[in-house]
GROMACS .gro file of N, CA, C and O in nm:
model
  388
    1UNK      N    1   0.060  -0.129  -0.027
    1UNK     CA    2   0.020   0.015  -0.014
    1UNK      C    3   0.101   0.158   0.025
    1UNK      O    4   0.158   0.143   0.099
    2UNK      N    5   0.043   0.214  -0.088
    2UNK     CA    6   0.097   0.344  -0.100
    2UNK      C    7   0.111   0.430  -0.014
    2UNK      O    8  -0.025   0.455  -0.040
    3UNK      N    9   0.233   0.512   0.062
    3UNK     CA   10   0.122   0.612   0.136
    3UNK      C   11   0.144   0.745   0.065
    3UNK      O   12   0.209   0.775  -0.024
    4UNK      N   13   0.036   0.797   0.041
    4UNK     CA   14  -0.003   0.966   0.018
    4UNK      C   15   0.111   1.019   0.032
    4UNK      O   16   0.089   1.059   0.203
    5UNK      N   17   0.186   1.119  -0.005
    5UNK     CA   18   0.244   1.239   0.097
    5UNK      C   19   0.180   1.346   0.046
    5UNK      O   20   0.120   1.363  -0.045
    6UNK      N   21   0.266   1.432   0.130
    6UNK     CA   22   0.151   1.606   0.127
    6UNK      C   23   0.222   1.646  -0.077
    6UNK      O   24   0.108   1.714  -0.099
    7UNK      N   25   0.343   1.579  -0.142
    7UNK     CA   26   0.341   1.654  -0.312
    7UNK      C   27   0.249   1.541  -0.373
    7UNK      O   28   0.227   1.620  -0.432
    8UNK      N   29   0.184   1.446  -0.341
    8UNK     CA   30   0.125   1.350  -0.376
    8UNK      C   31  -0.011   1.431  -0.419
    8UNK      O   32  -0.065   1.426  -0.498
    9UNK      N   33  -0.045   1.430  -0.265
    9UNK     CA   34  -0.184   1.514  -0.279
    9UNK      C   35  -0.166   1.693  -0.335
    9UNK      O   36  -0.273   1.698  -0.400
   10UNK      N   37  -0.058   1.753  -0.351
   10UNK     CA   38  -0.079   1.849  -0.375
   10UNK      C   39  -0.077   1.788  -0.555
   10UNK      O   40  -0.199   1.946  -0.606
   11UNK      N   41  -0.027   1.735  -0.604
   11UNK     CA   42  -0.041   1.733  -0.738
   11UNK      C   43  -0.169   1.673  -0.751
   11UNK      O   44  -0.271   1.700  -0.865
   12UNK      N   45  -0.258   1.582  -0.752
   12UNK     CA   46  -0.404   1.531  -0.683
   12UNK      C   47  -0.495   1.646  -0.726
   12UNK      O   48  -0.575   1.670  -0.802
   13UNK      N   49  -0.518   1.704  -0.667
   13UNK     CA   50  -0.559   1.857  -0.586
   13UNK      C   51  -0.538   1.941  -0.666
   13UNK      O   52  -0.651   2.020  -0.735
   14UNK      N   53  -0.455   1.961  -0.729
   14UNK     CA   54  -0.389   2.059  -0.848
   14UNK      C   55  -0.476   2.045  -0.949
   14UNK      O   56  -0.536   2.090  -1.098
   15UNK      N   57  -0.533   1.916  -0.975
   15UNK     CA   58  -0.577   1.869  -1.147
   15UNK      C   59  -0.720   1.880  -1.103
   15UNK      O   60  -0.788   1.848  -1.232
   16UNK      N   61  -0.779   1.858  -1.018
   16UNK     CA   62  -0.900   1.934  -0.979
   16UNK      C   63  -0.979   2.060  -1.079
   16UNK      O   64  -0.966   2.124  -1.054
   17UNK      N   65  -1.056   1.976  -1.180
   17UNK     CA   66  -1.131   2.093  -1.235
   17UNK      C   67  -1.233   2.137  -1.206
   17UNK      O   68  -1.312   2.122  -1.185
   18UNK      N   69  -1.182   2.286  -1.113
   18UNK     CA   70  -1.371   2.344  -1.061
   18UNK      C   71  -1.512   2.317  -1.086
   18UNK      O   72  -1.568   2.346  -1.094
   19UNK      N   73  -1.445   2.360  -1.248
   19UNK     CA   74  -1.585   2.414  -1.331
   19UNK      C   75  -1.663   2.314  -1.306
   19UNK      O   76  -1.769   2.300  -1.362
   20UNK      N   77  -1.624   2.212  -1.301
   20UNK     CA   78  -1.695   2.022  -1.334
   20UNK      C   79  -1.732   2.014  -1.202
   20UNK      O   80  -1.777   1.875  -1.200
   21UNK      N   81  -1.714   2.035  -1.095
   21UNK     CA   82  -1.730   1.974  -0.959
   21UNK      C   83  -1.880   2.023  -0.901
   21UNK      O   84  -1.913   2.119  -0.987
   22UNK      N   85  -1.923   1.894  -0.816
   22UNK     CA   86  -2.048   1.875  -0.795
   22UNK      C   87  -2.063   1.921  -0.694
   22UNK      O   88  -1.994   1.840  -0.604
   23UNK      N   89  -2.139   1.966  -0.577
   23UNK     CA   90  -2.209   1.947  -0.466
   23UNK      C   91  -2.234   1.792  -0.379
   23UNK      O   92  -2.312   1.753  -0.449
   24UNK      N   93  -2.181   1.756  -0.295
   24UNK     CA   94  -2.218   1.585  -0.289
   24UNK      C   95  -2.367   1.555  -0.272
   24UNK      O   96  -2.444   1.630  -0.193
   25UNK      N   97  -2.491   1.496  -0.330
   25UNK     CA   98  -2.582   1.524  -0.307
   25UNK      C   99  -2.599   1.413  -0.108
   25UNK      O  100  -2.672   1.509  -0.113
   26UNK      N  101  -2.521   1.367  -0.123
   26UNK     CA  102  -2.548   1.379   0.064
   26UNK      C  103  -2.541   1.481   0.126
   26UNK      O  104  -2.612   1.543   0.247
   27UNK      N  105  -2.486   1.557   0.090
   27UNK     CA  106  -2.444   1.680   0.215
   27UNK      C  107  -2.595   1.801   0.152
   27UNK      O  108  -2.638   1.817   0.274
   28UNK      N  109  -2.628   1.775   0.102
   28UNK     CA  110  -2.737   1.843   0.046
   28UNK      C  111  -2.902   1.763   0.112
   28UNK      O  112  -2.973   1.852   0.201
   29UNK      N  113  -2.918   1.632   0.122
   29UNK     CA  114  -2.971   1.565   0.218
   29UNK      C  115  -2.981   1.625   0.301
   29UNK      O  116  -3.062   1.665   0.398
   30UNK      N  117  -2.846   1.591   0.369
   30UNK     CA  118  -2.825   1.661   0.552
   30UNK      C  119  -2.872   1.817   0.562
   30UNK      O  120  -2.950   1.860   0.692
   31UNK      N  121  -2.832   1.901   0.507
   31UNK     CA  122  -2.899   2.046   0.499
   31UNK      C  123  -3.018   2.059   0.490
   31UNK      O  124  -3.047   2.132   0.545
   32UNK      N  125  -3.080   2.014   0.387
   32UNK     CA  126  -3.241   2.028   0.377
   32UNK      C  127  -3.316   1.917   0.495
   32UNK      O  128  -3.364   1.999   0.527
   33UNK      N  129  -3.231   1.820   0.568
   33UNK     CA  130  -3.339   1.747   0.666
   33UNK      C  131  -3.323   1.799   0.802
   33UNK      O  132  -3.346   1.704   0.874
   34UNK      N  133  -3.134   1.789   0.839
   34UNK     CA  134  -3.133   1.777   0.966
   34UNK      C  135  -3.088   1.927   0.993
   34UNK      O  136  -3.100   1.947   1.097
   35UNK      N  137  -2.954   1.976   0.942
   35UNK     CA  138  -2.913   2.087   1.016
   35UNK      C  139  -2.998   2.245   0.975
   35UNK      O  140  -3.092   2.220   0.922
   36UNK      N  141  -2.958   2.299   1.101
   36UNK     CA  142  -3.040   2.417   1.109
   36UNK      C  143  -2.962   2.486   1.072
   36UNK      O  144  -3.005   2.601   0.976
   37UNK      N  145  -2.899   2.596   1.157
   37UNK     CA  146  -2.783   2.716   1.157
   37UNK      C  147  -2.646   2.690   1.203
   37UNK      O  148  -2.687   2.592   1.333
   38UNK      N  149  -2.557   2.749   1.187
   38UNK     CA  150  -2.504   2.825   1.331
   38UNK      C  151  -2.314   2.756   1.222
   38UNK      O  152  -2.322   2.835   1.072
   39UNK      N  153  -2.226   2.804   1.326
   39UNK     CA  154  -2.097   2.750   1.267
   39UNK      C  155  -2.121   2.610   1.220
   39UNK      O  156  -2.079   2.492   1.311
   40UNK      N  157  -1.973   2.613   1.074
   40UNK     CA  158  -1.945   2.485   1.066
   40UNK      C  159  -1.823   2.452   1.037
   40UNK      O  160  -1.753   2.571   0.952
   41UNK      N  161  -1.741   2.363   1.050
   41UNK     CA  162  -1.594   2.346   1.008
   41UNK      C  163  -1.583   2.210   0.908
   41UNK      O  164  -1.623   2.107   0.924
   42UNK      N  165  -1.519   2.263   0.796
   42UNK     CA  166  -1.518   2.157   0.668
   42UNK      C  167  -1.314   2.101   0.671
   42UNK      O  168  -1.240   2.225   0.614
   43UNK      N  169  -1.308   2.019   0.695
   43UNK     CA  170  -1.195   1.973   0.720
   43UNK      C  171  -1.130   1.856   0.625
   43UNK      O  172  -1.164   1.778   0.559
   44UNK      N  173  -1.042   1.951   0.506
   44UNK     CA  174  -0.983   1.827   0.387
   44UNK      C  175  -1.096   1.893   0.289
   44UNK      O  176  -1.182   1.810   0.182
   45UNK      N  177  -1.089   2.004   0.265
   45UNK     CA  178  -1.224   2.093   0.242
   45UNK      C  179  -1.191   2.103   0.026
   45UNK      O  180  -1.274   2.160  -0.009
   46UNK      N  181  -1.052   2.051  -0.006
   46UNK     CA  182  -1.032   2.060  -0.153
   46UNK      C  183  -1.056   2.180  -0.173
   46UNK      O  184  -0.994   2.271  -0.192
   47UNK      N  185  -1.110   2.147  -0.290
   47UNK     CA  186  -1.179   2.316  -0.381
   47UNK      C  187  -1.297   2.384  -0.297
   47UNK      O  188  -1.261   2.488  -0.383
   48UNK      N  189  -1.352   2.345  -0.251
   48UNK     CA  190  -1.413   2.479  -0.106
   48UNK      C  191  -1.527   2.444  -0.172
   48UNK      O  192  -1.629   2.559  -0.147
   49UNK      N  193  -1.606   2.380  -0.266
   49UNK     CA  194  -1.699   2.360  -0.363
   49UNK      C  195  -1.807   2.353  -0.252
   49UNK      O  196  -1.967   2.454  -0.184
   50UNK      N  197  -1.814   2.204  -0.146
   50UNK     CA  198  -1.915   2.182  -0.047
   50UNK      C  199  -1.934   2.323   0.093
   50UNK      O  200  -2.051   2.355   0.104
   51UNK      N  201  -1.798   2.390   0.095
   51UNK     CA  202  -1.820   2.496   0.238
   51UNK      C  203  -1.892   2.579   0.134
   51UNK      O  204  -1.983   2.699   0.241
   52UNK      N  205  -1.867   2.652  -0.001
   52UNK     CA  206  -1.945   2.723  -0.074
   52UNK      C  207  -2.078   2.736  -0.080
   52UNK      O  208  -2.182   2.789  -0.038
   53UNK      N  209  -2.129   2.598  -0.109
   53UNK     CA  210  -2.256   2.572  -0.083
   53UNK      C  211  -2.353   2.547   0.098
   53UNK      O  212  -2.424   2.630   0.063
   54UNK      N  213  -2.268   2.604   0.162
   54UNK     CA  214  -2.318   2.592   0.296
   54UNK      C  215  -2.351   2.718   0.337
   54UNK      O  216  -2.395   2.808   0.415
   55UNK      N  217  -2.211   2.820   0.272
   55UNK     CA  218  -2.203   2.946   0.321
   55UNK      C  219  -2.332   2.986   0.234
   55UNK      O  220  -2.412   3.126   0.280
   56UNK      N  221  -2.370   2.945   0.131
   56UNK     CA  222  -2.496   3.011   0.104
   56UNK      C  223  -2.594   2.960   0.091
   56UNK      O  224  -2.731   3.062   0.083
   57UNK      N  225  -2.641   2.852   0.202
   57UNK     CA  226  -2.714   2.841   0.349
   57UNK      C  227  -2.748   2.970   0.422
   57UNK      O  228  -2.845   2.892   0.530
   58UNK      N  229  -2.660   2.999   0.471
   58UNK     CA  230  -2.645   3.069   0.591
   58UNK      C  231  -2.566   3.008   0.674
   58UNK      O  232  -2.561   3.049   0.825
   59UNK      N  233  -2.487   2.960   0.638
   59UNK     CA  234  -2.363   2.886   0.756
   59UNK      C  235  -2.248   2.937   0.776
   59UNK      O  236  -2.226   3.031   0.675
   60UNK      N  237  -2.174   2.975   0.876
   60UNK     CA  238  -2.073   3.071   0.888
   60UNK      C  239  -1.974   2.949   0.916
   60UNK      O  240  -1.959   2.876   0.973
   61UNK      N  241  -1.884   2.949   0.801
   61UNK     CA  242  -1.840   2.805   0.745
   61UNK      C  243  -1.695   2.851   0.749
   61UNK      O  244  -1.611   2.942   0.706
   62UNK      N  245  -1.604   2.737   0.798
   62UNK     CA  246  -1.473   2.768   0.788
   62UNK      C  247  -1.416   2.621   0.715
   62UNK      O  248  -1.465   2.562   0.749
   63UNK      N  249  -1.316   2.631   0.647
   63UNK     CA  250  -1.289   2.523   0.525
   63UNK      C  251  -1.112   2.568   0.582
   63UNK      O  252  -1.052   2.608   0.542
   64UNK      N  253  -1.111   2.415   0.581
   64UNK     CA  254  -0.970   2.414   0.615
   64UNK      C  255  -0.864   2.243   0.554
   64UNK      O  256  -0.971   2.200   0.529
   65UNK      N  257  -0.736   2.314   0.498
   65UNK     CA  258  -0.651   2.214   0.436
   65UNK      C  259  -0.527   2.232   0.396
   65UNK      O  260  -0.495   2.386   0.443
   66UNK      N  261  -0.498   2.153   0.374
   66UNK     CA  262  -0.319   2.179   0.434
   66UNK      C  263  -0.219   2.196   0.284
   66UNK      O  264  -0.100   2.196   0.294
   67UNK      N  265  -0.279   2.197   0.158
   67UNK     CA  266  -0.224   2.181   0.051
   67UNK      C  267  -0.269   2.296  -0.067
   67UNK      O  268  -0.380   2.386  -0.033
   68UNK      N  269  -0.162   2.358  -0.108
   68UNK     CA  270  -0.158   2.489  -0.147
   68UNK      C  271  -0.278   2.510  -0.281
   68UNK      O  272  -0.338   2.637  -0.286
   69UNK      N  273  -0.270   2.395  -0.293
   69UNK     CA  274  -0.348   2.375  -0.471
   69UNK      C  275  -0.478   2.425  -0.400
   69UNK      O  276  -0.560   2.461  -0.476
   70UNK      N  277  -0.494   2.354  -0.308
   70UNK     CA  278  -0.652   2.328  -0.246
   70UNK      C  279  -0.683   2.522  -0.225
   70UNK      O  280  -0.804   2.500  -0.251
   71UNK      N  281  -0.618   2.599  -0.142
   71UNK     CA  282  -0.648   2.662  -0.054
   71UNK      C  283  -0.639   2.764  -0.195
   71UNK      O  284  -0.749   2.900  -0.186
   72UNK      N  285  -0.603   2.756  -0.317
   72UNK     CA  286  -0.573   2.849  -0.486
   72UNK      C  287  -0.717   2.797  -0.500
   72UNK      O  288  -0.808   2.906  -0.551
   73UNK      N  289  -0.820   2.676  -0.510
   73UNK     CA  290  -0.910   2.659  -0.552
   73UNK      C  291  -1.047   2.726  -0.446
   73UNK      O  292  -1.110   2.777  -0.537
   74UNK      N  293  -0.988   2.729  -0.347
   74UNK     CA  294  -1.085   2.798  -0.235
   74UNK      C  295  -1.081   2.939  -0.258
   74UNK      O  296  -1.196   2.969  -0.186
   75UNK      N  297  -0.995   3.018  -0.295
   75UNK     CA  298  -0.997   3.112  -0.306
   75UNK      C  299  -1.066   3.175  -0.378
   75UNK      O  300  -1.127   3.286  -0.348
   76UNK      N  301  -1.106   3.081  -0.495
   76UNK     CA  302  -1.234   3.174  -0.621
   76UNK      C  303  -1.353   3.158  -0.547
   76UNK      O  304  -1.459   3.181  -0.594
   77UNK      N  305  -1.400   3.078  -0.407
   77UNK     CA  306  -1.473   3.031  -0.364
   77UNK      C  307  -1.572   3.190  -0.266
   77UNK      O  308  -1.462   3.255  -0.204
   78UNK      N  309  -1.676   3.178  -0.244
   78UNK     CA  310  -1.712   3.354  -0.150
   78UNK      C  311  -1.798   3.251  -0.052
   78UNK      O  312  -1.879   3.154  -0.044
   79UNK      N  313  -1.805   3.376   0.089
   79UNK     CA  314  -1.836   3.338   0.223
   79UNK      C  315  -1.806   3.256   0.283
   79UNK      O  316  -1.839   3.174   0.403
   80UNK      N  317  -1.687   3.167   0.255
   80UNK     CA  318  -1.599   3.079   0.307
   80UNK      C  319  -1.511   3.164   0.405
   80UNK      O  320  -1.401   3.254   0.382
   81UNK      N  321  -1.435   3.166   0.526
   81UNK     CA  322  -1.315   3.152   0.597
   81UNK      C  323  -1.220   3.043   0.543
   81UNK      O  324  -1.281   2.936   0.546
   82UNK      N  325  -1.099   3.053   0.516
   82UNK     CA  326  -1.015   2.966   0.459
   82UNK      C  327  -0.901   2.979   0.570
   82UNK      O  328  -0.800   3.066   0.642
   83UNK      N  329  -0.883   2.802   0.656
   83UNK     CA  330  -0.739   2.832   0.702
   83UNK      C  331  -0.629   2.755   0.600
   83UNK      O  332  -0.656   2.592   0.618
   84UNK      N  333  -0.534   2.742   0.634
   84UNK     CA  334  -0.453   2.642   0.546
   84UNK      C  335  -0.372   2.592   0.697
   84UNK      O  336  -0.233   2.647   0.747
   85UNK      N  337  -0.406   2.463   0.694
   85UNK     CA  338  -0.313   2.391   0.847
   85UNK      C  339  -0.336   2.274   0.775
   85UNK      O  340  -0.426   2.218   0.699
   86UNK      N  341  -0.262   2.197   0.895
   86UNK     CA  342  -0.227   2.026   0.882
   86UNK      C  343  -0.364   1.997   1.025
   86UNK      O  344  -0.324   2.040   1.106
   87UNK      N  345  -0.473   1.901   1.003
   87UNK     CA  346  -0.586   1.916   1.036
   87UNK      C  347  -0.483   1.835   1.193
   87UNK      O  348  -0.542   1.791   1.324
   88UNK      N  349  -0.416   1.688   1.158
   88UNK     CA  350  -0.360   1.626   1.241
   88UNK      C  351  -0.252   1.673   1.348
   88UNK      O  352  -0.257   1.645   1.440
   89UNK      N  353  -0.166   1.795   1.281
   89UNK     CA  354  -0.084   1.849   1.374
   89UNK      C  355  -0.122   1.962   1.464
   89UNK      O  356  -0.074   1.962   1.531
   90UNK      N  357  -0.223   2.016   1.367
   90UNK     CA  358  -0.283   2.155   1.434
   90UNK      C  359  -0.197   2.288   1.411
   90UNK      O  360  -0.227   2.384   1.425
   91UNK      N  361  -0.071   2.266   1.309
   91UNK     CA  362  -0.025   2.297   1.268
   91UNK      C  363  -0.069   2.429   1.159
   91UNK      O  364  -0.110   2.387   1.035
   92UNK      N  365  -0.050   2.574   1.178
   92UNK     CA  366  -0.146   2.643   1.105
   92UNK      C  367  -0.035   2.745   1.010
   92UNK      O  368   0.038   2.718   1.046
   93UNK      N  369  -0.077   2.695   0.897
   93UNK     CA  370   0.031   2.712   0.774
   93UNK      C  371  -0.022   2.877   0.738
   93UNK      O  372   0.086   2.980   0.726
   94UNK      N  373  -0.126   2.931   0.716
   94UNK     CA  374  -0.172   3.017   0.647
   94UNK      C  375  -0.350   3.044   0.719
   94UNK      O  376  -0.397   2.956   0.690
   95UNK      N  377  -0.345   3.162   0.735
   95UNK     CA  378  -0.480   3.207   0.743
   95UNK      C  379  -0.524   3.298   0.621
   95UNK      O  380  -0.535   3.443   0.627
   96UNK      N  381  -0.648   3.264   0.556
   96UNK     CA  382  -0.723   3.367   0.484
   96UNK      C  383  -0.885   3.382   0.477
   96UNK      O  384  -0.923   3.274   0.508
   97UNK      N  385  -0.918   3.465   0.504
   97UNK     CA  386  -1.073   3.473   0.518
   97UNK      C  387  -1.143   3.577   0.455
   97UNK      O  388  -1.066   3.635   0.324
   0.00000   0.00000   0.00000
């Protein structure tokens, strides 16, 4: 089994075409039927699409990822706070709101 390094993940995330991304259908169901309102944290946000969807529904969303490619994708989104950090170590790299 191959262990995915940070560089591997950077490469994978940078290949994502955000113009073809779609919100996860399970998330739409949860938002429609379960969640009310409030603050949410999306860990491993990648492109930020789900975070942007939640923000458009009135949630206060913070999206976290540790790859530069993901942060660049998320900067194109509206209404989310972005934190560039390693969620496992807690080491914060950069904070963009």
